Each structure stands twice: as C-alpha cells, then as structure tokens.
Coordinates of N, CA and C in Angstrom, one line a residue:
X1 N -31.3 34.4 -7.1 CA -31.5 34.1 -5.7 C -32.4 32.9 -5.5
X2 N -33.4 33.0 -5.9 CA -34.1 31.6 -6.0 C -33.8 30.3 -6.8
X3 N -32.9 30.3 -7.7 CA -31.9 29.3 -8.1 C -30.9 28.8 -7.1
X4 N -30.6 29.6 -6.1 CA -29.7 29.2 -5.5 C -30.3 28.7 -4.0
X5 N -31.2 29.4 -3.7 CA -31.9 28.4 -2.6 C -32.6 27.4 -2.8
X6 N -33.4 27.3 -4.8 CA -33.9 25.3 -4.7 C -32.7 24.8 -4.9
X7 N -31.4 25.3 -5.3 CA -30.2 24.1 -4.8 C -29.8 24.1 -3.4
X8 N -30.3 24.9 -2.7 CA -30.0 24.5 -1.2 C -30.9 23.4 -0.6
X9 N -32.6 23.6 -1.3 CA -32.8 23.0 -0.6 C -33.2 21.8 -1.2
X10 N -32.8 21.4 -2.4 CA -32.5 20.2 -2.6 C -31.1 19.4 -1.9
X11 N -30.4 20.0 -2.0 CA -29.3 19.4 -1.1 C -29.5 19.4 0.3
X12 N -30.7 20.2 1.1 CA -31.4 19.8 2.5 C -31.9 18.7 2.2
X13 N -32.7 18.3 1.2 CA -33.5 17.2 1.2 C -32.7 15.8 1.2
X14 N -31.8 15.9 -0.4 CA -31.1 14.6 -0.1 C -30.3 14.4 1.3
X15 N -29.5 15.1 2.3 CA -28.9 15.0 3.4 C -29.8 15.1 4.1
X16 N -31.1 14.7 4.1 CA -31.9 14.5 4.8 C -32.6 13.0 5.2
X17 N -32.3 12.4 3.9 CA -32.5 10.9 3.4 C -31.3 11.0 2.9
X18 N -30.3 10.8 3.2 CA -29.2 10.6 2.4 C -29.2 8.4 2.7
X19 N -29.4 8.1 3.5 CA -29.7 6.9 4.2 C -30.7 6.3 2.7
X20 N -32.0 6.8 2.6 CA -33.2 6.1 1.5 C -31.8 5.9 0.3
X21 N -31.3 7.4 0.0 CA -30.2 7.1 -1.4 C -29.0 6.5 -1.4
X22 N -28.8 6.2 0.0 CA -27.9 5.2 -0.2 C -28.3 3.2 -0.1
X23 N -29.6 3.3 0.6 CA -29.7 1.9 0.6 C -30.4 1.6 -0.9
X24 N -31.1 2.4 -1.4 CA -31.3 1.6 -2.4 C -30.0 1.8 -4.0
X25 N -29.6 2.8 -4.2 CA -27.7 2.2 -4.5 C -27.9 1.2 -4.1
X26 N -27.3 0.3 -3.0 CA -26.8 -0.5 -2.7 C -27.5 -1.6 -3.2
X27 N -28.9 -1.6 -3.2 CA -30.0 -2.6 -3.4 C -29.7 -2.7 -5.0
X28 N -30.0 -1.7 -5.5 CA -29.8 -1.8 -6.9 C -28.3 -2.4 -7.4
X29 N -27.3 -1.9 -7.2 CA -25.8 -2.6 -7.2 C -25.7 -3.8 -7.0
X30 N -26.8 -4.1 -6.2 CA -26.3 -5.8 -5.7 C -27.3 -6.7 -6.8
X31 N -28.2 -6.5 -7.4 CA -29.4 -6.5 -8.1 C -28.9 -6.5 -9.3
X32 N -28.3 -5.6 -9.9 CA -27.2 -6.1 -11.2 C -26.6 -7.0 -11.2
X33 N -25.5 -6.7 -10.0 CA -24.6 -7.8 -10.0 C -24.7 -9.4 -10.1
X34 N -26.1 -9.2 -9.2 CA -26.2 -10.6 -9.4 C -27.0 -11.2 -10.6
X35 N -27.3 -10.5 -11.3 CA -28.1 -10.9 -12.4 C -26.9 -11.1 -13.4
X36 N -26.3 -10.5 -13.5 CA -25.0 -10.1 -14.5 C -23.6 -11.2 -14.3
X37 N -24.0 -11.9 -12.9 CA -22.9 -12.9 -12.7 C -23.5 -14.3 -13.0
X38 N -24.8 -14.4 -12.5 CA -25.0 -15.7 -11.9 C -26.9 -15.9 -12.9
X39 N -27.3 -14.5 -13.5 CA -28.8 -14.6 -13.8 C -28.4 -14.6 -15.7
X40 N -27.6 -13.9 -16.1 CA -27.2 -14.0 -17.8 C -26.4 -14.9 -18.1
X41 N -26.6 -15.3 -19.3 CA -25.6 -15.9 -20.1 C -24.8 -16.2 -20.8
X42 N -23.5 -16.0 -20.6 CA -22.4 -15.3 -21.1 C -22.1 -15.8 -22.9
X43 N -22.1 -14.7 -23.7 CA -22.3 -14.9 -24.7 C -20.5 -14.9 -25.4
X44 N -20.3 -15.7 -26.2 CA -18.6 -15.4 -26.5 C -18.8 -15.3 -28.5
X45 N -18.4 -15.0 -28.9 CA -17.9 -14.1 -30.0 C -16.6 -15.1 -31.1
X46 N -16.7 -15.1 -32.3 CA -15.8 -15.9 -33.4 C -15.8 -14.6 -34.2
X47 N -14.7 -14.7 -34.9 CA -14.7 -14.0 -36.3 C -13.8 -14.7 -36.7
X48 N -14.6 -14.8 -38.7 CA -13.7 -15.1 -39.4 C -13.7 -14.2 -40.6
X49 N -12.5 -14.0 -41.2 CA -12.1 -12.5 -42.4 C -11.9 -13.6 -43.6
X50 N -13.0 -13.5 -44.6 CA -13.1 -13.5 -46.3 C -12.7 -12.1 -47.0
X51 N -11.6 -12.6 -47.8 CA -11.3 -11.4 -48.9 C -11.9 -11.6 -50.2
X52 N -12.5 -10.4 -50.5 CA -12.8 -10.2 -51.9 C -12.3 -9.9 -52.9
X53 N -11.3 -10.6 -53.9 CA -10.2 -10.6 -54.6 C -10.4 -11.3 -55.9
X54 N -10.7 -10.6 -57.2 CA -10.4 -11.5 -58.3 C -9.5 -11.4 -58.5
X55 N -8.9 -13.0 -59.7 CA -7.5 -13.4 -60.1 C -7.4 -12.6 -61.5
X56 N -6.5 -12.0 -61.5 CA -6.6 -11.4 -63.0 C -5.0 -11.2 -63.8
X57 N -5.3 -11.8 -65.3 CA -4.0 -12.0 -65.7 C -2.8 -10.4 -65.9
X58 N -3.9 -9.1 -66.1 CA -3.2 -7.5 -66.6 C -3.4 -7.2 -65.3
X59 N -2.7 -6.6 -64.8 CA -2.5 -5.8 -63.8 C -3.0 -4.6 -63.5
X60 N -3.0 -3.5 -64.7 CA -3.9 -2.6 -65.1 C -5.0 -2.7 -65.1
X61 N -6.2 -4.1 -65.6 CA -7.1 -3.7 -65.4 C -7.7 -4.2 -63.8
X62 N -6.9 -5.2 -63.8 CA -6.8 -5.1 -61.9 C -7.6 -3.7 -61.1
X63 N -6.3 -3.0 -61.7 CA -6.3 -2.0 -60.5 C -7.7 -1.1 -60.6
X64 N -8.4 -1.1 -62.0 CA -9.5 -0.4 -62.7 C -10.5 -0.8 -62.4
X65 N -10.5 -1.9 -62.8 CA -11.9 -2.9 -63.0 C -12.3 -3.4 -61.9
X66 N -11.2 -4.5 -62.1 CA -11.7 -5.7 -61.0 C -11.3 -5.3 -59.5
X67 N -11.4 -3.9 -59.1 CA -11.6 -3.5 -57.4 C -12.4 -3.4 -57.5
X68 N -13.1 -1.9 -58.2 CA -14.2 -1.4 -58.0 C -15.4 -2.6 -58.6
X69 N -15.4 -3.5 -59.1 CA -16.1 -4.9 -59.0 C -16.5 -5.6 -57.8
X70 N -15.2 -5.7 -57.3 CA -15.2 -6.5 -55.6 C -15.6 -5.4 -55.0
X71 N -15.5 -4.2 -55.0 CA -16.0 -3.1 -54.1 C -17.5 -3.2 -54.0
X72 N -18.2 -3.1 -55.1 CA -19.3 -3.0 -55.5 C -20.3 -4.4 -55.0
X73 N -19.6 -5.8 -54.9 CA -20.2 -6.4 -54.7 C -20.2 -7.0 -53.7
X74 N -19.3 -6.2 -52.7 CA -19.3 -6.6 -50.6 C -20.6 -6.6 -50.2
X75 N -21.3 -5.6 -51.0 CA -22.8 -5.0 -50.6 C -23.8 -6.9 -50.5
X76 N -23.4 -7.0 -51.7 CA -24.5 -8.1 -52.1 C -24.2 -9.2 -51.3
X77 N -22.8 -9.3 -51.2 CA -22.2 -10.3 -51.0 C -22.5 -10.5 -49.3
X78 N -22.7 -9.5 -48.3 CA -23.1 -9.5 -47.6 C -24.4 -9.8 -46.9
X79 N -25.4 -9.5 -48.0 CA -26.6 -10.1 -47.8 C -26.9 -11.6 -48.1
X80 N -26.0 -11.9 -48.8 CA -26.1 -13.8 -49.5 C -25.3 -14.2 -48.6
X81 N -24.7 -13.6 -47.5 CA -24.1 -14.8 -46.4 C -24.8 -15.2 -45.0
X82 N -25.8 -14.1 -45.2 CA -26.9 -14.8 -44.1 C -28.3 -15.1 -44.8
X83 N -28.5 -15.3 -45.9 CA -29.4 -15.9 -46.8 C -29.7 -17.4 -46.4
X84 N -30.5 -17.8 -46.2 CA -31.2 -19.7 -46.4 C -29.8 -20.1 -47.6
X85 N -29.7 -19.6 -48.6 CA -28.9 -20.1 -49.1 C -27.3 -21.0 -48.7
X86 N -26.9 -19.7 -47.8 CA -26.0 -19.9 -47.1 C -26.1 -21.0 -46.2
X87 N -27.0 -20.6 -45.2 CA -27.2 -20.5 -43.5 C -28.2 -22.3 -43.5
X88 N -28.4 -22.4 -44.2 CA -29.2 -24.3 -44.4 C -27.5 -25.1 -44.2
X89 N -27.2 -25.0 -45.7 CA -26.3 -26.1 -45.4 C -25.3 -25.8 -43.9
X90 N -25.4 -24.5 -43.4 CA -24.5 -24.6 -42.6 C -25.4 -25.6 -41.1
X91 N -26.5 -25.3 -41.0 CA -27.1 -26.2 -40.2 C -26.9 -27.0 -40.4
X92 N -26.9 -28.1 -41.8 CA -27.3 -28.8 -41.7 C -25.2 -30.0 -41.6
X93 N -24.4 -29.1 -41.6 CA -23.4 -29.8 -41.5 C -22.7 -29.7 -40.1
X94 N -23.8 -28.9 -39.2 CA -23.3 -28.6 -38.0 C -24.4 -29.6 -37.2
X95 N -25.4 -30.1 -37.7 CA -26.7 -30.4 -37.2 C -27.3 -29.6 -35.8
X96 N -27.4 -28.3 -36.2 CA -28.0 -27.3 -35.0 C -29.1 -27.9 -35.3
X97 N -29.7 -27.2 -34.1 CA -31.2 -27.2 -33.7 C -32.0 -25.9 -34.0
X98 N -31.4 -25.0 -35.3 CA -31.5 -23.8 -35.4 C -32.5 -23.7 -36.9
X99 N -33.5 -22.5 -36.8 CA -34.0 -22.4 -38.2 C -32.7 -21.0 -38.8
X100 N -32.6 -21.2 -39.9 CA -32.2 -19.9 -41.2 C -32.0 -18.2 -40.0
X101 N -33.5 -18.1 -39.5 CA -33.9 -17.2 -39.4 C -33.6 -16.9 -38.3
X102 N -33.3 -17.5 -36.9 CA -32.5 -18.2 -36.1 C -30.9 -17.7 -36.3
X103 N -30.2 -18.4 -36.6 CA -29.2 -18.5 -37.3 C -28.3 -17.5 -37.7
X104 N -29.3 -16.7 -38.2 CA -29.0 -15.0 -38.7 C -29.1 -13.6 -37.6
X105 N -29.6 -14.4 -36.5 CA -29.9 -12.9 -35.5 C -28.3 -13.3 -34.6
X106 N -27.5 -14.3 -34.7 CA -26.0 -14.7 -34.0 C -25.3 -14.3 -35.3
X107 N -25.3 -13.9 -36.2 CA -24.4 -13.4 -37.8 C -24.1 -12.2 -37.3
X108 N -23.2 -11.3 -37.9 CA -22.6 -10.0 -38.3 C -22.2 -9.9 -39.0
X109 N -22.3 -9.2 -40.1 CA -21.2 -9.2 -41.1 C -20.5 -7.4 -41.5
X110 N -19.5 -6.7 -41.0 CA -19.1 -6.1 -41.0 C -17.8 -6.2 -42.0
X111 N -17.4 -4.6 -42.4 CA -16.0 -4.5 -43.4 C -16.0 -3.1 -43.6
X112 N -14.8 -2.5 -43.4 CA -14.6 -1.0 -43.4 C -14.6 -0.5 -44.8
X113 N -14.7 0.9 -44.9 CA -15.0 1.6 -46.3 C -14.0 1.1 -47.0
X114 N -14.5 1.3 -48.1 CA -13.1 0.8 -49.6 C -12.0 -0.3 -49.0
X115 N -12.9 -1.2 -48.3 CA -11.9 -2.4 -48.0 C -12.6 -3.5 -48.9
X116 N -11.7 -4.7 -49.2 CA -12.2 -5.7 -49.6 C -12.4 -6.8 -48.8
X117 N -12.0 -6.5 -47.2 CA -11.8 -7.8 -46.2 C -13.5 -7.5 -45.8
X118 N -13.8 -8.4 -45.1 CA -15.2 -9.1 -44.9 C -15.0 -9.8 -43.6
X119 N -15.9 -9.2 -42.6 CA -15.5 -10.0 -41.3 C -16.7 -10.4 -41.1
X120 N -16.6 -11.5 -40.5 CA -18.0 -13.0 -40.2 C -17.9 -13.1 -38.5
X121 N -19.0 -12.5 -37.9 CA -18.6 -12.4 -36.9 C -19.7 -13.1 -36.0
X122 N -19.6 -14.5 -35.2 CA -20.8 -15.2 -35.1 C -20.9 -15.3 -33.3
X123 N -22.4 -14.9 -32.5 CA -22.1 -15.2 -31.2 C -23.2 -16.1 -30.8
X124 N -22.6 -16.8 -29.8 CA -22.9 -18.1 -29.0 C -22.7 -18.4 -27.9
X125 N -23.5 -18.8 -26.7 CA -23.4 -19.4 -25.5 C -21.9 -20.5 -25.0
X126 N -21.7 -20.8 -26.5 CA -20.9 -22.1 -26.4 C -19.9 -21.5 -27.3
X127 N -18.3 -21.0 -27.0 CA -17.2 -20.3 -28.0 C -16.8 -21.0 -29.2
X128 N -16.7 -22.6 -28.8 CA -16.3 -23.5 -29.5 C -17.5 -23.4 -30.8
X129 N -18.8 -23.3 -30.5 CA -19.8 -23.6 -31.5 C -19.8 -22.5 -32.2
X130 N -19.2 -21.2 -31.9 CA -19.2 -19.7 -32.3 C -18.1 -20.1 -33.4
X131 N -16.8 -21.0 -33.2 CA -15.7 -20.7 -33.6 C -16.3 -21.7 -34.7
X132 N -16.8 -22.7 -35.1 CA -17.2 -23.3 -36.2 C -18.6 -23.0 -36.8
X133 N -19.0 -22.4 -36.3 CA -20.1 -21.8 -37.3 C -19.9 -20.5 -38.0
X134 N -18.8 -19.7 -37.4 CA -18.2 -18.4 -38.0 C -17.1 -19.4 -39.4
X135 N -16.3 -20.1 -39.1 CA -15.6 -20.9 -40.2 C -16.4 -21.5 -41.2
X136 N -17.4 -22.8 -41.0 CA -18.4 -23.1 -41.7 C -19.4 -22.2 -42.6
X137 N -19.6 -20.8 -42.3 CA -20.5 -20.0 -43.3 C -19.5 -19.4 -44.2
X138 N -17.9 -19.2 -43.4 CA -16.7 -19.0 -44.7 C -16.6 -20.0 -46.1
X139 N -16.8 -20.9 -45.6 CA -16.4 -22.1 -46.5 C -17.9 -22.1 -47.1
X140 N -19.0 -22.4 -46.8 CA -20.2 -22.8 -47.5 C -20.4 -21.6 -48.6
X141 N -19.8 -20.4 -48.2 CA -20.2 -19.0 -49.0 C -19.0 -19.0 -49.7
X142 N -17.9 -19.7 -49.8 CA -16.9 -19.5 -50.8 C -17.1 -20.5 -51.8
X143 N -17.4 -21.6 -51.0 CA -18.5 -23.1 -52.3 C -19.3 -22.6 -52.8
X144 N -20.1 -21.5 -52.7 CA -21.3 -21.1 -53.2 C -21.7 -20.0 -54.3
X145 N -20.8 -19.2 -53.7 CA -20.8 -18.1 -54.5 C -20.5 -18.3 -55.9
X146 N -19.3 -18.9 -56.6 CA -18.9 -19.2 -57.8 C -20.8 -19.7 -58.6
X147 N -21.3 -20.6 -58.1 CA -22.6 -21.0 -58.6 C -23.7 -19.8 -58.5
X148 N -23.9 -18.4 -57.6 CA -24.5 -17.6 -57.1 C -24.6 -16.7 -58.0
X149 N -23.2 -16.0 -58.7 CA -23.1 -14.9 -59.3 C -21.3 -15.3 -60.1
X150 N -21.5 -16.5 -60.3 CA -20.3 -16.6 -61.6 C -19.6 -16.0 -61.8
X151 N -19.0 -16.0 -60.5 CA -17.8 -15.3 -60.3 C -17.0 -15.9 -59.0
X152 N -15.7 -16.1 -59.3 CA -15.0 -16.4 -58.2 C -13.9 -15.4 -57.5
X153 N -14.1 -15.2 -57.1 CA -13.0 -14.0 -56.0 C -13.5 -13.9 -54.3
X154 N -14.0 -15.1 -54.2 CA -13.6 -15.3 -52.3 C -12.1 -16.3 -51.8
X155 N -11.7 -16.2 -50.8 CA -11.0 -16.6 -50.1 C -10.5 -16.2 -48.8
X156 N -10.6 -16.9 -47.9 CA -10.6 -17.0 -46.8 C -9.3 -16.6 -45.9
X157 N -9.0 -15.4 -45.7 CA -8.3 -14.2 -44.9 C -7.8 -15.0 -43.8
X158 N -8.8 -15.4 -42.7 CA -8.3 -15.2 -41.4 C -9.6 -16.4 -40.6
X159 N -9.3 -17.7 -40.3 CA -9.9 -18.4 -39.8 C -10.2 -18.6 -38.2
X160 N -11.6 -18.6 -37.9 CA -11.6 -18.4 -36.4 C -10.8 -19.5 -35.3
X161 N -10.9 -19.2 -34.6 CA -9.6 -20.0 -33.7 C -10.2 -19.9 -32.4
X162 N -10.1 -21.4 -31.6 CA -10.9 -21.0 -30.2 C -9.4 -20.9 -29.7
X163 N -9.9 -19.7 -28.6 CA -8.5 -19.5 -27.6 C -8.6 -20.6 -26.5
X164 N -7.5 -20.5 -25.4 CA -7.7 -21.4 -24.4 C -8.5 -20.5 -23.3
X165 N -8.3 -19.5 -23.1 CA -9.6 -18.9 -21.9 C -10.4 -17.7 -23.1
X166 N -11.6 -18.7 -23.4 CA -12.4 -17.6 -24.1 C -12.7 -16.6 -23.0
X167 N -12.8 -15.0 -23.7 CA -13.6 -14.6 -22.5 C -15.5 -13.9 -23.6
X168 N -15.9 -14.3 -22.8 CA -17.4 -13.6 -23.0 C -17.7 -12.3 -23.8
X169 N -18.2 -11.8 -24.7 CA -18.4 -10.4 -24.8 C -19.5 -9.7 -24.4
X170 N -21.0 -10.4 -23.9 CA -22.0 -10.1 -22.9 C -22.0 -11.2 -22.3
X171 N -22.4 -10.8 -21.2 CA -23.0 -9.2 -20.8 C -21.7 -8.6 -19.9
X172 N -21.6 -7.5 -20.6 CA -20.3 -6.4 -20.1 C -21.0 -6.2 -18.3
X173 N -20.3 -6.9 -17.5 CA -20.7 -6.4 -16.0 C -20.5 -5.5 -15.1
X174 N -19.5 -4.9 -15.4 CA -19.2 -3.9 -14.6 C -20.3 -2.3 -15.4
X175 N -20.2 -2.6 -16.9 CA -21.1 -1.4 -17.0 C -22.4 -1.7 -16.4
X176 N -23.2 -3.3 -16.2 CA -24.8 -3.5 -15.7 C -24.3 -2.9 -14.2
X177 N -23.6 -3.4 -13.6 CA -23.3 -2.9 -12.2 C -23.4 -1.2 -12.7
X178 N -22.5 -0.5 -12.7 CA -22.5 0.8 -13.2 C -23.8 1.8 -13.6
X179 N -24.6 1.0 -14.3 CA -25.9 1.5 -14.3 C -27.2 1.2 -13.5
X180 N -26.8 0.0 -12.8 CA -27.8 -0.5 -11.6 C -27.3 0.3 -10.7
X181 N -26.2 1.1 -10.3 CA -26.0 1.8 -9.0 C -26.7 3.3 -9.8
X182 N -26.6 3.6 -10.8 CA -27.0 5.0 -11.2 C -28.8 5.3 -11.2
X183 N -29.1 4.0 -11.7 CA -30.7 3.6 -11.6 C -31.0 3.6 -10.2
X184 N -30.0 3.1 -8.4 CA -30.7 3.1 -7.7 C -30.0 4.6 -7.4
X185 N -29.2 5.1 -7.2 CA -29.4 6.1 -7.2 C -30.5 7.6 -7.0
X186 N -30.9 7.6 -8.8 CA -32.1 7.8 -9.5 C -33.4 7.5 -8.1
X187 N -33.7 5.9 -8.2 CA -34.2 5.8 -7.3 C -34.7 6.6 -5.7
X188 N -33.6 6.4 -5.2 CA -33.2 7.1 -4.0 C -33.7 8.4 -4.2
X189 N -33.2 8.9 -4.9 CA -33.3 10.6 -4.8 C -35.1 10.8 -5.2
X190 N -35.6 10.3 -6.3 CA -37.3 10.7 -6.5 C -37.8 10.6 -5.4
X191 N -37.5 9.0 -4.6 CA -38.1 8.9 -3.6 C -38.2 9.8 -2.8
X192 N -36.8 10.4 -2.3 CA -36.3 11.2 -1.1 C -37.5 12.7 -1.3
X193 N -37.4 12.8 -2.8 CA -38.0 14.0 -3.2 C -40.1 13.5 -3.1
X194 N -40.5 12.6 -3.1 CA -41.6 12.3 -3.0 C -42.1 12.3 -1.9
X195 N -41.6 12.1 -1.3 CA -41.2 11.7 0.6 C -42.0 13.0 1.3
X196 N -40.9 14.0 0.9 CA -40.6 15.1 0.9 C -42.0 15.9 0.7
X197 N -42.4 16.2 -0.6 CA -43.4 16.8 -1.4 C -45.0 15.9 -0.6
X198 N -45.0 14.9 -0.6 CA -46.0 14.2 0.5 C -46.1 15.0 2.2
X199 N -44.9 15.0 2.4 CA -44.8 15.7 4.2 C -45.3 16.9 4.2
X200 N -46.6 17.2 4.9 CA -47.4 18.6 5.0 C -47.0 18.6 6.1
X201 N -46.3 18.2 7.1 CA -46.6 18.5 8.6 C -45.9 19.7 9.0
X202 N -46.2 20.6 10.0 CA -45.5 21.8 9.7 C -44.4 21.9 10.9
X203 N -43.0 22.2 10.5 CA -41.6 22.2 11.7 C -41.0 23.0 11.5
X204 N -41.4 23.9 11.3 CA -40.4 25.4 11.3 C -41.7 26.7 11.2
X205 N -41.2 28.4 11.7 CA -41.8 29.3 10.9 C -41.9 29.3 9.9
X206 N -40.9 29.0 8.9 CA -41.0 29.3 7.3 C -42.3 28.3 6.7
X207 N -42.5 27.2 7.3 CA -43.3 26.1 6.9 C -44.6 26.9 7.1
X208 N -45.3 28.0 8.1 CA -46.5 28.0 8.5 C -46.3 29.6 7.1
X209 N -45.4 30.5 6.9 CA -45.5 30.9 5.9 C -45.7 30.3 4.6
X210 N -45.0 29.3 4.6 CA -45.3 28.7 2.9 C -46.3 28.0 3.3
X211 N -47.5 27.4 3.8 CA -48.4 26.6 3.6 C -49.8 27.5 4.1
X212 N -49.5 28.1 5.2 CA -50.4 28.9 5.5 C -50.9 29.9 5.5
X213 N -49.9 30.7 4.6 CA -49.8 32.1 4.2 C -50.1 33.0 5.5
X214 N -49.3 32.4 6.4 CA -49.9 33.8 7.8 C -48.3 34.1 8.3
X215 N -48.4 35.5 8.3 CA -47.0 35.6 9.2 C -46.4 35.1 10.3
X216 N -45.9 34.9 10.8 CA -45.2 34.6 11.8 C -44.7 35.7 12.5
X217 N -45.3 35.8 13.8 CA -45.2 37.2 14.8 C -44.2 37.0 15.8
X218 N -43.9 36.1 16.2 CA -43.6 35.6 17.7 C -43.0 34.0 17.4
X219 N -42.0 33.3 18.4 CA -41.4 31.8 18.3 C -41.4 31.5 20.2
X220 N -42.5 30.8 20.2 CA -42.3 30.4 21.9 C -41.2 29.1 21.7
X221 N -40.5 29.5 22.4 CA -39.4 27.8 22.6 C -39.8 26.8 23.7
X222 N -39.3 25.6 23.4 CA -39.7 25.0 24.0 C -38.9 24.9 25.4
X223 N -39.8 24.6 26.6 CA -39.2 24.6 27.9 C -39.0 23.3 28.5
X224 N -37.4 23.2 28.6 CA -36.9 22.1 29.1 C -37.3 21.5 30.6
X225 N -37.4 20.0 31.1 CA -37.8 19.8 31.9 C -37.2 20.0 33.2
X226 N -35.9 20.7 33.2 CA -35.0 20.6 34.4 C -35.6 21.8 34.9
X227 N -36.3 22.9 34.1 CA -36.8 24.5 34.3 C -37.8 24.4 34.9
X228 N -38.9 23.6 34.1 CA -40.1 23.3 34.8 C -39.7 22.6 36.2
X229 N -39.0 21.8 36.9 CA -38.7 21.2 38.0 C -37.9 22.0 38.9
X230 N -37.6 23.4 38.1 CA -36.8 24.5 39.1 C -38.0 25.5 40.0
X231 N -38.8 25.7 38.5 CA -39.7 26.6 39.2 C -41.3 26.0 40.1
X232 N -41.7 24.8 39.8 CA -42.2 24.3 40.6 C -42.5 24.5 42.1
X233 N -44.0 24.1 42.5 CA -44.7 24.6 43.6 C -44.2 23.3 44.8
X234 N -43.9 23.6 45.4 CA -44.1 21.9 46.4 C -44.6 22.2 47.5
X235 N -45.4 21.7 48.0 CA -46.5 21.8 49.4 C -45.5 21.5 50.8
X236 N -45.0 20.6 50.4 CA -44.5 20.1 51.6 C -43.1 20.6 52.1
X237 N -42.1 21.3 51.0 CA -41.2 22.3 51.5 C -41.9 24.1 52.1
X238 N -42.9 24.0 51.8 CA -44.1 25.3 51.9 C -44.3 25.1 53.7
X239 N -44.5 24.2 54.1 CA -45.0 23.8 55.2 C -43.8 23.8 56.4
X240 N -43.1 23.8 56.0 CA -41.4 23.3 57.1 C -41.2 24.8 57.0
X241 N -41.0 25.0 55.7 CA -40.7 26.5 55.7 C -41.7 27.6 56.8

C-alpha cells in the first residue's frame, strides 16, 4: 500500500511541474545539439589491412609452422606499429606537426582471433590526412619489419582510400542529443522533487497531519464572494423598508 501511494505521489509531483521537466529537456536538447553540430570537431576515420603471411616453399609446414608463427607474432607486431620506430619516419615523410606520442593516441590497431589480417585504423580532423597516415604506417612497417625481427611476411591487404563524401565517426549526434535530453530530463525531475521537499507550506488536511501531527477535526470552506454580498447588512435598504 505504501509502494503504491509514493508512486502516486511521485507522479502528483512530476504533473505538478511537469512544465520545470519539460523546459529544461528542452534546454538540455538544444545544449547538445548545438555543441555536437557547431561546438565539436568532426573526427573522420582511415583504415588500412596488413596480412601476416610467410612465403614458404612445403606446404605442410606452412600449414604447421609458419601460421602459428604469424599468429604468435600479430601480438608483437602490433606494438611495433605504433612504436617511435614506426611513427618518426611516418612524421617525418608526412611533415606533421606531431610528436611519436601524439601520433599514437589517433592509431588503432585491431584483428580478430586466429586471423592474420591486421587493421590500421587512424583518426583525424582532416579524412584526407587520416587516409595517408593510415597508408604511410602500412608501408614504413612493412620497410621495417624485415630489419626488426628478420623476418619477412607483411603485405599490404587493403589500402585506405578517401571517399567522395567522407562522413565523420565523432561525434555521433544524435546519441549526444539523446543523452542531453535524458540528462535534462534527470534534471527536471530532482528539481521538481527538491522544489517539492523544500515546500513546508501547508494546503491540504493531510499536510497539517503529516507535518504537525494533529488531527484534523473539522474543514471550514472557503466562502465565496457572491454569498457574502447575498447575506449582507445595508442601511439604506433598512430605512425605505
């Protein structure tokens, strides 16, 4: 029973302010939006796919050896592609304005279990500069590696390519919208509920029970003014009469 009346009278309260919860929604919604259109920077996305593949004359031991080789060494191979080793010359053939370390927080390097593909996945303000610096760490780490770990089995899968309408991958806007309306939301309602929990003033019987712990005996109503002007004294109809 008392479960079901604080959901009543939480639902008194918001339809009470339903107005506070909706204007700030609104405030909040508009407050994403515009940050998410006109306040971020739209960030656009390259990938490029290196396979890890040695050349091998038996076939047999192919299938034995030299996977679980390349398997074993995506691990490594993955940390030496965002290494200074790597990531210099790529500056320095791109001439960014970028340190190593820099460099490496726009890198990804992702590849699904017991695969040998290798995806180079680079993001940037600018798609074009995404699409050649995801390419350029392909190539500097396939030049490299043979001198690294004497061994050659890279080659280059799948080269990035700028499209004609890049589109952005942040900032996703409709989810910032989405969560700025849920945030004003949020908003709205603590308030409504603050509001609320602040207001001692007393407007009903039930209020002088719950605050003042005294019964309520009696409810005088209030008397409208057309009543009072019925029953009224007048002197001067008193006098004629």
């Amino acid at each position: 029973m008392e479960e079901t009346l604080s959901l009543q009278e939480i639902a008194k309260i918001l339809k009470k302010r339903l107005w506070l919860v909706i204007f700030f929604t609104f405030i909040s919604i508009g407050i994403s939006a515009g940050i998410s259109f006109y306040a971020l920077t739209p960030i656009y996305q390259a990938q490029t796919q290196i396979l890890v593949n040695q050349n091998s004359s038996s076939e047999g031991v192919y299938s034995w050896q030299t996977t679980e080789t390349d398997l074993r060494l995506i691990n490594t191979y993955n940390v030496i592609i965002t290494s200074p080793v790597i990531l210099t010359p790529v500056i320095d053939a791109l001439n960014l304005s970028l340190t190593p370390a820099q460099l490496t927080q726009q890198i990804f390097i992702s590849n699904e279990n017991d695969s040998k593909v290798v995806t180079i996945s680079v993001e940037d303000s600018n798609p074009s500069m995404a699409v050649e610096i995801s390419n350029k760490v392909a190539e500097v780490f396939k030049e490299q590696i043979p001198q690294l770990m004497s061994v050659d089995n890279i080659s280059i899968l799948s080269a990035a390519k700028l499209s004609e309408n890049p589109t952005p991958v942040k900032p996703n806007k409709m989810l910032n919208i989405a969560i700025g309306g849920i945030i004003g939301l949020m908003l709205g309602a603590g308030l409504s509920f603050l509001l609320e929990l602040l207001d001692m003033t007393i407007k009903s019987e039930q209020d002088v029970e719950d605050y003042l712990g005294l019964p309520v005996i009696g409810i005088v109503d209030l008397i409208k003014e057309e009543k009072q002007n019925r029953f009224s004294f007048n002197p001067r109809k008193a006098r004629r009469s």
